[in-house]
mmCIF file of C-alpha atoms in Angstrom:
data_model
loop_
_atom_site.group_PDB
_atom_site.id
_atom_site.type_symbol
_atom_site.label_atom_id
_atom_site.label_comp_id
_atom_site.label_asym_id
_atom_site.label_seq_id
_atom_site.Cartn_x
_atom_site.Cartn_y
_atom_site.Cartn_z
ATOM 1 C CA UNK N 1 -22.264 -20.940 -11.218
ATOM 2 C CA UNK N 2 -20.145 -18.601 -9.160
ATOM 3 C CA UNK N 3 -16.957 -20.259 -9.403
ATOM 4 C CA UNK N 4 -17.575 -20.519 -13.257
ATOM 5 C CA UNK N 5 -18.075 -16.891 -13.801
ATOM 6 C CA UNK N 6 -14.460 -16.550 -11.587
ATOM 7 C CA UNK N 7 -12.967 -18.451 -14.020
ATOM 8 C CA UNK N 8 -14.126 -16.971 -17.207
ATOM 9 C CA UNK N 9 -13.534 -13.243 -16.051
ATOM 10 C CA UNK N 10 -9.994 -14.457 -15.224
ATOM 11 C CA UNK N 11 -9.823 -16.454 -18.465
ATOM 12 C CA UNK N 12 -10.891 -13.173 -20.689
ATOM 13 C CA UNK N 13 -8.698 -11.461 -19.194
ATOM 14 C CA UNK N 14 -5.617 -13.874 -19.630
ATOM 15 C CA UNK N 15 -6.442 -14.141 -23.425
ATOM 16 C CA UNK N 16 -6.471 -10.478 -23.802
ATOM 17 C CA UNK N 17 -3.004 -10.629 -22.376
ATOM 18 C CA UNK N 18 -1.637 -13.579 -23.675
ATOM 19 C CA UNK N 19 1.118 -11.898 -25.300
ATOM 20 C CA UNK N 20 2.563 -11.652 -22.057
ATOM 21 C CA UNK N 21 3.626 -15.266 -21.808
ATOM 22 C CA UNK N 22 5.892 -18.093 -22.676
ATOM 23 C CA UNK N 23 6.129 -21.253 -21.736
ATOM 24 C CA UNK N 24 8.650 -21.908 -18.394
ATOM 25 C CA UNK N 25 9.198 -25.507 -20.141
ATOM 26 C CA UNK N 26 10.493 -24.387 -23.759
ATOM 27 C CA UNK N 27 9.938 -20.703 -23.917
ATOM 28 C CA UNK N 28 7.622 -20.883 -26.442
ATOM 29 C CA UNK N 29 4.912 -18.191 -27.071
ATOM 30 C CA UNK N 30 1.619 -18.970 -25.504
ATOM 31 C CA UNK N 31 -2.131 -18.183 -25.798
ATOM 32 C CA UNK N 32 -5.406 -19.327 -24.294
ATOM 33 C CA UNK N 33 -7.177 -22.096 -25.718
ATOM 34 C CA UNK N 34 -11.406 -22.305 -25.575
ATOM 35 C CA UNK N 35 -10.896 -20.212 -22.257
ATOM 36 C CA UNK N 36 -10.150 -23.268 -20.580
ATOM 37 C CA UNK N 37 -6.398 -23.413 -20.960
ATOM 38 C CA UNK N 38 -2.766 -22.195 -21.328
ATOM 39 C CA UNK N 39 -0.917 -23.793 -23.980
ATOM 40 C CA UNK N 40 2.321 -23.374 -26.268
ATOM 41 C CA UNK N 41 3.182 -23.784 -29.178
ATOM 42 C CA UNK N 42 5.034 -27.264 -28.331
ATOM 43 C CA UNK N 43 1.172 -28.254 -27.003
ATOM 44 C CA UNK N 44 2.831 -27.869 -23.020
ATOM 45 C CA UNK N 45 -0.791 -27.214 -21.561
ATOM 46 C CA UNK N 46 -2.151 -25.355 -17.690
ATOM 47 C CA UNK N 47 -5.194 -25.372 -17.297
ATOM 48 C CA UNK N 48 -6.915 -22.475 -15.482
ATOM 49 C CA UNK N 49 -8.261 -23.461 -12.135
ATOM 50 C CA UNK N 50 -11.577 -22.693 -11.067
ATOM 51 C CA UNK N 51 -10.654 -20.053 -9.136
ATOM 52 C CA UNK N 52 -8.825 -18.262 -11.928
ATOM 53 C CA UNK N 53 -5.167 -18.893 -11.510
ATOM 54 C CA UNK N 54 -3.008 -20.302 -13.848
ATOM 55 C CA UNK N 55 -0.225 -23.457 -12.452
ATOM 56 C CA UNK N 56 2.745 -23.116 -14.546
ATOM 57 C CA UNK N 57 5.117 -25.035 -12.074
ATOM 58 C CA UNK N 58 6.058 -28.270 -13.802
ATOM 59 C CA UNK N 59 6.295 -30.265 -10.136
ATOM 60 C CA UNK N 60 5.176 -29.221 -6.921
ATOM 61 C CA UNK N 61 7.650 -26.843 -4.526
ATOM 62 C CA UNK N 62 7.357 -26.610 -0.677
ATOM 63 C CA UNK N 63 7.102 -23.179 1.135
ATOM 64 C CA UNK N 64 6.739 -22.699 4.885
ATOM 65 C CA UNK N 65 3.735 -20.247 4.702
ATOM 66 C CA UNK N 66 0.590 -22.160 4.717
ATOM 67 C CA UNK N 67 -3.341 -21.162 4.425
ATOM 68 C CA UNK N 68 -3.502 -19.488 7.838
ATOM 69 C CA UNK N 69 -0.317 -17.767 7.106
ATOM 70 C CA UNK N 70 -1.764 -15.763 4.275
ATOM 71 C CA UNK N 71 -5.559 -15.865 5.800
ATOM 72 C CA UNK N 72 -3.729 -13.842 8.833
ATOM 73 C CA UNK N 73 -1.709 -11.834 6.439
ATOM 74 C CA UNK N 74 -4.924 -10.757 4.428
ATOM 75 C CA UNK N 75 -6.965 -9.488 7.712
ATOM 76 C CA UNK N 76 -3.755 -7.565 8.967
ATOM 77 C CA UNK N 77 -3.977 -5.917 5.343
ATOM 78 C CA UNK N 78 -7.528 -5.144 5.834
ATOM 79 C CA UNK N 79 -7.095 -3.602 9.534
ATOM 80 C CA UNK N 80 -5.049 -0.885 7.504
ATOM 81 C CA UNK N 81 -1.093 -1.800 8.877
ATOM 82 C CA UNK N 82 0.485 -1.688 5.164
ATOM 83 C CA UNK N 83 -1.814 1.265 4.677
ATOM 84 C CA UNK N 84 1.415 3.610 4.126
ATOM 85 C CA UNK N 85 2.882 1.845 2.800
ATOM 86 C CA UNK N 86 1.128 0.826 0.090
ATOM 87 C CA UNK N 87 0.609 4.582 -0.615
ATOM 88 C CA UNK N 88 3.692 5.593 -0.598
ATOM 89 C CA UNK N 89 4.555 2.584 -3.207
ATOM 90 C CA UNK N 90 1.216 3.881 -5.320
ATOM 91 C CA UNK N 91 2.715 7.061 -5.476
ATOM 92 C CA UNK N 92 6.400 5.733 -6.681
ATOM 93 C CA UNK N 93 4.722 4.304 -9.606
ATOM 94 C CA UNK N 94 2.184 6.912 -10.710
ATOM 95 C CA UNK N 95 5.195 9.814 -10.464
ATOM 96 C CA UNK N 96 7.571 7.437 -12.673
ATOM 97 C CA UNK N 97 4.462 6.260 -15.216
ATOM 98 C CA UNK N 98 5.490 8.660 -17.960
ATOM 99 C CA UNK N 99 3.743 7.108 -21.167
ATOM 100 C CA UNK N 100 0.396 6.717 -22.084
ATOM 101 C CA UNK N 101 0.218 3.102 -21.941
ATOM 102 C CA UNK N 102 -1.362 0.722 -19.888
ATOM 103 C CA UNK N 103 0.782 0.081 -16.568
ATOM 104 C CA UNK N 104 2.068 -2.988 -16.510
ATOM 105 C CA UNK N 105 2.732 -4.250 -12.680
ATOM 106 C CA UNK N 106 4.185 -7.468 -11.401
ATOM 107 C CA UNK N 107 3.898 -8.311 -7.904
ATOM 108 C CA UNK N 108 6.970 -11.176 -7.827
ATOM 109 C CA UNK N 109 6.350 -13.196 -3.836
ATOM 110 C CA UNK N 110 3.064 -11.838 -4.022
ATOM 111 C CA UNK N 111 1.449 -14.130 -1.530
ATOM 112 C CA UNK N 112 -2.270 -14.256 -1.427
ATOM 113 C CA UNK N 113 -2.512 -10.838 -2.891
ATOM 114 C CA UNK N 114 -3.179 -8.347 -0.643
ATOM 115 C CA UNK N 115 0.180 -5.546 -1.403
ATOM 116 C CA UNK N 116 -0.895 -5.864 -5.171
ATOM 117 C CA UNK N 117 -4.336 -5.389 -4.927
ATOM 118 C CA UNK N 118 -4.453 -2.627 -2.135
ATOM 119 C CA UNK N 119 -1.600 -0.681 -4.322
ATOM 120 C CA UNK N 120 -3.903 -1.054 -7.110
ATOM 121 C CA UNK N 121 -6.647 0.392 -5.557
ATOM 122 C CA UNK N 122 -4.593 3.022 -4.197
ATOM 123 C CA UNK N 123 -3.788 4.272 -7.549
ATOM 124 C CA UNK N 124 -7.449 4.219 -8.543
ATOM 125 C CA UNK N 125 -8.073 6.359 -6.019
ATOM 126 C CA UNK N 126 -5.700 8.835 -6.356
ATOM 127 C CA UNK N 127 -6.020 9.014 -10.269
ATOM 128 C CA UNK N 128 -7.853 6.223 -11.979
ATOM 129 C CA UNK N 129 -5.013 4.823 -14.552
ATOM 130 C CA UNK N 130 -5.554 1.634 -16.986
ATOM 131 C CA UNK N 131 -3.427 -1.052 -14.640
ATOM 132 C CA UNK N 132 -2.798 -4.533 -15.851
ATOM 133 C CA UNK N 133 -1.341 -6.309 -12.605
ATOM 134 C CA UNK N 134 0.129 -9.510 -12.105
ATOM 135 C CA UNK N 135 1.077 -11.786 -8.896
ATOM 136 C CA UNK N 136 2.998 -14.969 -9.073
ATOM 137 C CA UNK N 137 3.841 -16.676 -6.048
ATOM 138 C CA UNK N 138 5.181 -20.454 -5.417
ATOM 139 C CA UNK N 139 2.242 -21.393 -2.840
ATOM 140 C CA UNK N 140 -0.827 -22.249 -4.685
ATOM 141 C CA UNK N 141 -2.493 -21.881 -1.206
ATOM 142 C CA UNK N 142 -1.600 -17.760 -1.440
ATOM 143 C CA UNK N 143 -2.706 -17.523 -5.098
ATOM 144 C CA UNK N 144 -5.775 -19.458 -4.690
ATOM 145 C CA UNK N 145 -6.687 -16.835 -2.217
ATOM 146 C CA UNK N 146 -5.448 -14.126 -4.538
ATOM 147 C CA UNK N 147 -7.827 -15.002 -7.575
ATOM 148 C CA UNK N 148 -10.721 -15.898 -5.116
ATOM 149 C CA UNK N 149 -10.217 -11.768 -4.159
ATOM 150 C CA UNK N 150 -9.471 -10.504 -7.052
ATOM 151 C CA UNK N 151 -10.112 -12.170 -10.665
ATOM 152 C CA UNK N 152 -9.186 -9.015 -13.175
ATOM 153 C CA UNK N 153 -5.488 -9.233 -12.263
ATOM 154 C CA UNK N 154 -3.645 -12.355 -13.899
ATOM 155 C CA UNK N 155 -2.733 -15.151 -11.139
ATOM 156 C CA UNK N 156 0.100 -17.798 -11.644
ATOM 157 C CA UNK N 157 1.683 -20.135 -9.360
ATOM 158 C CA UNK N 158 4.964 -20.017 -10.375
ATOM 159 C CA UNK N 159 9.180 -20.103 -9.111
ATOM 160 C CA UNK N 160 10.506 -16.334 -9.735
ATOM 161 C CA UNK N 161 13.467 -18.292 -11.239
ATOM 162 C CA UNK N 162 11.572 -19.463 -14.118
ATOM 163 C CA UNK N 163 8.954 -16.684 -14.715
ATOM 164 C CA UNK N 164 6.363 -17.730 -17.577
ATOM 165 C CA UNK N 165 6.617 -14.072 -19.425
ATOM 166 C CA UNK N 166 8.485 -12.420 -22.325
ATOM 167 C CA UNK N 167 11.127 -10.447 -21.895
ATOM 168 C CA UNK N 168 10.621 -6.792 -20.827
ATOM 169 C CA UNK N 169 7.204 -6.562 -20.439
ATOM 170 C CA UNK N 170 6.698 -5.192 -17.363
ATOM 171 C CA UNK N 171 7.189 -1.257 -16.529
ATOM 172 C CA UNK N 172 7.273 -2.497 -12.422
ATOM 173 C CA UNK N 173 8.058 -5.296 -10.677
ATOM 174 C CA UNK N 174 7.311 -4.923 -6.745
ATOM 175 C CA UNK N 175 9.342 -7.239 -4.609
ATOM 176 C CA UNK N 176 7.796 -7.135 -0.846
ATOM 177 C CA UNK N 177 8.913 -8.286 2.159
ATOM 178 C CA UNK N 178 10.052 -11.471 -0.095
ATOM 179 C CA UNK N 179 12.902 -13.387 -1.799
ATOM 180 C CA UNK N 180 13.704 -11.846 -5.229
ATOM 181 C CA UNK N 181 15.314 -13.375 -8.061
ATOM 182 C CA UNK N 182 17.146 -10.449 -9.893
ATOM 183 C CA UNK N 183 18.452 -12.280 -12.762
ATOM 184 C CA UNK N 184 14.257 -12.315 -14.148
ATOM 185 C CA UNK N 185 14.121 -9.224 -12.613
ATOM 186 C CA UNK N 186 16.225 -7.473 -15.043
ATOM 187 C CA UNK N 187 14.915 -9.959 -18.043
ATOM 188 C CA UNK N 188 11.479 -8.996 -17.401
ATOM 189 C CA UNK N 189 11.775 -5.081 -17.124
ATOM 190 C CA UNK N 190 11.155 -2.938 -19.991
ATOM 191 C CA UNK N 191 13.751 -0.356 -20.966
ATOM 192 C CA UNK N 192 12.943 2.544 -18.337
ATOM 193 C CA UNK N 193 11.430 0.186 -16.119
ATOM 194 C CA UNK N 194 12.081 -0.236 -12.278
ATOM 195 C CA UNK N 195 11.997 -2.719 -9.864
ATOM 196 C CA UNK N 196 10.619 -1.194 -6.254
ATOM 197 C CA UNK N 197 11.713 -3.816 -3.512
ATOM 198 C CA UNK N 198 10.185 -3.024 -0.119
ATOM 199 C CA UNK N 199 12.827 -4.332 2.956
ATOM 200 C CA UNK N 200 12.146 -4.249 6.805
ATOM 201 C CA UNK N 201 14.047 -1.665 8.348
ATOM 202 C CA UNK N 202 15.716 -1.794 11.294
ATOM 203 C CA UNK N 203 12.635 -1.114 13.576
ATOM 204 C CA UNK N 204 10.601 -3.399 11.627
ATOM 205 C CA UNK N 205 8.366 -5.068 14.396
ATOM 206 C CA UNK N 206 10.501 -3.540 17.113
ATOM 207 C CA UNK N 207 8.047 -4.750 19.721
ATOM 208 C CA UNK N 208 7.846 -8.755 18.820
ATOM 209 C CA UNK N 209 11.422 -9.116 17.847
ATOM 210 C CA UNK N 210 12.481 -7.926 20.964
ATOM 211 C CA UNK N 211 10.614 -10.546 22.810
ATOM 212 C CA UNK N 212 10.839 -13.283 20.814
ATOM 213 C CA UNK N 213 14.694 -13.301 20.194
ATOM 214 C CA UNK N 214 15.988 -11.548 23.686
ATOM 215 C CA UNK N 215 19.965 -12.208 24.182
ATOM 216 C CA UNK N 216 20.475 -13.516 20.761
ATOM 217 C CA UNK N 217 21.930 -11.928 17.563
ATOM 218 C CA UNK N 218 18.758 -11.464 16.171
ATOM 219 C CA UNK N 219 17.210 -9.113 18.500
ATOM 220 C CA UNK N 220 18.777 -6.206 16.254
ATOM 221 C CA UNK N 221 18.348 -6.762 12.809
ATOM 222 C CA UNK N 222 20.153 -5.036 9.769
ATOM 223 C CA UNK N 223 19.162 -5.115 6.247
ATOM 224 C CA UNK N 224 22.413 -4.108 4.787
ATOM 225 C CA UNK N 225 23.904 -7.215 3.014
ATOM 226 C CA UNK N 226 20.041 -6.912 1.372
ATOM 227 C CA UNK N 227 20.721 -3.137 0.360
ATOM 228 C CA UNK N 228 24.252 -3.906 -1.216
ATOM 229 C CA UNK N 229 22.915 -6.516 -3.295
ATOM 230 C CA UNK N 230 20.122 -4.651 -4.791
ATOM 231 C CA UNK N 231 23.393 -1.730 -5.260
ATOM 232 C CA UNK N 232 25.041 -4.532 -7.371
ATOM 233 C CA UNK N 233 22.407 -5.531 -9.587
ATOM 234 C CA UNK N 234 20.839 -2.574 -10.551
ATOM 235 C CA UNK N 235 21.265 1.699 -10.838
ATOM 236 C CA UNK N 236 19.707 2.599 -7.372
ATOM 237 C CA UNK N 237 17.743 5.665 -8.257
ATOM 238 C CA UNK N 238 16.357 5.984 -4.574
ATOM 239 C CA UNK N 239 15.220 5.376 -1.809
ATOM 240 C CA UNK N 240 12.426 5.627 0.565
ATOM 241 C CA UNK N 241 12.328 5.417 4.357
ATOM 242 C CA UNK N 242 8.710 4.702 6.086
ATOM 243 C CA UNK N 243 8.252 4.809 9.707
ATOM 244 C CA UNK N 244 4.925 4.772 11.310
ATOM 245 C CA UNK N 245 3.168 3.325 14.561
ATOM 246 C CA UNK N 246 -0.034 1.293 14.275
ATOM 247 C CA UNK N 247 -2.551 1.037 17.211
ATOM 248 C CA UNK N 248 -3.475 -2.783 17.345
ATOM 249 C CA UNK N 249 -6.185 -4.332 19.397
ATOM 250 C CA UNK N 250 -5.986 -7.659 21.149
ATOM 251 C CA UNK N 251 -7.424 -9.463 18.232
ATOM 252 C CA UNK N 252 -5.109 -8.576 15.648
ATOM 253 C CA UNK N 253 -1.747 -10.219 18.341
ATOM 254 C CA UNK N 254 -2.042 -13.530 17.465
ATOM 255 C CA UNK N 255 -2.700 -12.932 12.907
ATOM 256 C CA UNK N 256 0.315 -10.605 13.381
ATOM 257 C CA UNK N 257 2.507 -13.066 14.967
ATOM 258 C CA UNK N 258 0.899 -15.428 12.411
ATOM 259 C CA UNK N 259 1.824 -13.465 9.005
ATOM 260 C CA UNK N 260 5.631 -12.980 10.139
ATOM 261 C CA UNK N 261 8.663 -15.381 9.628
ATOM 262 C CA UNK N 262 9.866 -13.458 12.895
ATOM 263 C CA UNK N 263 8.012 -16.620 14.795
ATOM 264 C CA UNK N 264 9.478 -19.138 13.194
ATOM 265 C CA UNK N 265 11.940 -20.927 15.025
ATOM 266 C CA UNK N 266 11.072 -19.261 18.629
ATOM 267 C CA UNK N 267 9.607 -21.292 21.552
ATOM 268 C CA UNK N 268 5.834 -21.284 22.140
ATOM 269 C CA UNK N 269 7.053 -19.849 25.484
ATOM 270 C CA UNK N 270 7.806 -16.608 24.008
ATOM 271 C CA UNK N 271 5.049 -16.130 21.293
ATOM 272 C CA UNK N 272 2.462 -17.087 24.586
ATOM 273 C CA UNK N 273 4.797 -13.995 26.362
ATOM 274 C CA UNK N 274 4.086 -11.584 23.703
ATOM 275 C CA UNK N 275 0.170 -12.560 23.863
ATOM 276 C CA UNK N 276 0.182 -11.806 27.027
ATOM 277 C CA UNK N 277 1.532 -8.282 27.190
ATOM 278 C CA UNK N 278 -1.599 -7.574 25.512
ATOM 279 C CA UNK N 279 0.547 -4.498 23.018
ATOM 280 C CA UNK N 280 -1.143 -1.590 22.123
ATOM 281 C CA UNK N 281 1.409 -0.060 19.509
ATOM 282 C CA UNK N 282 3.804 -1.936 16.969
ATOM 283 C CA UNK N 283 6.414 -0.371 14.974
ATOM 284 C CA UNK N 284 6.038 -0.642 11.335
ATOM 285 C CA UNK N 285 9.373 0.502 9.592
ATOM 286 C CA UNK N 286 10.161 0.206 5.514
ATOM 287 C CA UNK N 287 13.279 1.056 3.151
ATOM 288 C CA UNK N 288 12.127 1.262 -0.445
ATOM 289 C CA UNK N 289 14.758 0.100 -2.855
ATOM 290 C CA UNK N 290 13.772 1.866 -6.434
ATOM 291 C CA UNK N 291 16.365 0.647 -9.202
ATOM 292 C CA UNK N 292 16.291 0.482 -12.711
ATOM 293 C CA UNK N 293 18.423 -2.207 -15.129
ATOM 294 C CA UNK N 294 22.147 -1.216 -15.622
ATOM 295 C CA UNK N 295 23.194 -0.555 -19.140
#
């Protein structure tokens, strides 16, 4: 009974945004059919999943994170490390909402959730607004989780090379700590909309990176190349620095080593070294990339 009412929220509130989508096979416009399903006009049909979330990939793509991945991402989100994060990126979008519309938020990479929903909160908090927010991600695992948190915002599995939506629809799209696709980015943004990418800085997990890639090249990492390509593809209007230390306590090590790509590809010698220096501190560090579509 539980996992029905899941889906019907999530399905009601698909339907009353339906407009948003077309279909990533023939672009065709799309609405929900008997609450049940996504179809087009060419009779291309998703079905809604149980949990709420929508599959629009037509095969199956491989990612490296996995459902510990994102289960160790989502309890480092809870234990309050993004904290500033995610405030400082609520405030970005409640200073640059300047209509009375509904804001309309994608969340492209979102994982299993946890940036777009805490954001959303965020801005609830500060000043209650009327918020439609979307996450697509290409690891059903990490939207599973998503719609299992949170089944008012719309869910899709989906390749940010293909997204299943109009054309400028959305006033944001957040791109966080993840591969962006900037073509769809500019497709999908409304007129004065922006895209607000979130990069590591410099200092970004100072304290594991050091460890785990001593006397190689990637013990000091740059995000340059990252910030000149964002230059190219779109009017930077600013950007934000975010520095800030986090206390940790032994239990939250081993989910932080867990949620980062800085682990892969380092020996189990190393990631056993850094959970054994039993850290106190770790160094969270942020440039916020806000652009808007070049005419």
């Amino acid at each position: 009974m539980f996992q029905k009412s899941k889906k019907l929220i999530s399905a009601a509130v698909l339907e009353k945004h339906q407009d948003l989508f077309r279909c990533p096979l023939c672009k065709k416009t799309m609405q929900v059919v008997y609450l049940q399903s996504l179809v087009c006009s060419n009779h291309h049909c998703f079905d809604i999943s149980k949990q709420g979330y929508v599959n629009l990939l037509s095969r199956g793509m491989r990612t490296k994170y996995d459902k510990k991945t994102f289960e160790y991402r989502r309890l480092i989100s809870k234990n309050g490390l993004f904290n500033p994060l995610y405030g400082a990126v609520s405030q970005i979008i409640m200073n640059n909402h300047l209509s009375n519309e509904p804001i309309r938020v994608l969340d492209a990479g979102c994982g299993e959730g946890s940036h777009l929903n805490n954001i959303h909160t965020e801005i609830n908090r500060t000043k209650p607004m009327d918020l439609m927010a979307v996450g697509i991600d290409i690891s059903k695992e990490g939207i599973s989780s998503a719609a299992a948190e949170n089944p008012s915002a719309i869910w899709c599995v989906t390749d940010i090379a293909n997204c299943p939506f109009q054309s400028q629809k959305f006033e944001f799209i957040l791109n966080i700590l993840s591969p962006a696709n900037y073509s769809e980015f500019q497709r999908l943004l409304s007129d004065h909309g922006l895209v607000i990418k979130v990069v590591p800085n410099q200092d970004y997990l100072k304290e594991l990176r050091e460890i785990l890639y001593m006397g190689s090249e990637k013990q000091n990492y740059s995000n340059s190349l990252t910030i000149n390509h964002f230059k190219k593809q779109f009017n930077l209007i600013d950007v934000e620095s975010i520095q800030y230390q986090v206390n940790l306590n032994t239990q939250l090590i081993k989910p932080l080593l867990g949620m980062t790509p800085l682990s892969w590809g380092t020996s189990e010698e190393r990631i056993e070294k850094v959970l054994q220096l039993n850290l106190k501190q770790v160094t969270m560090d942020f440039k916020v990339l806000i652009g808007s579509v070049k005419s």
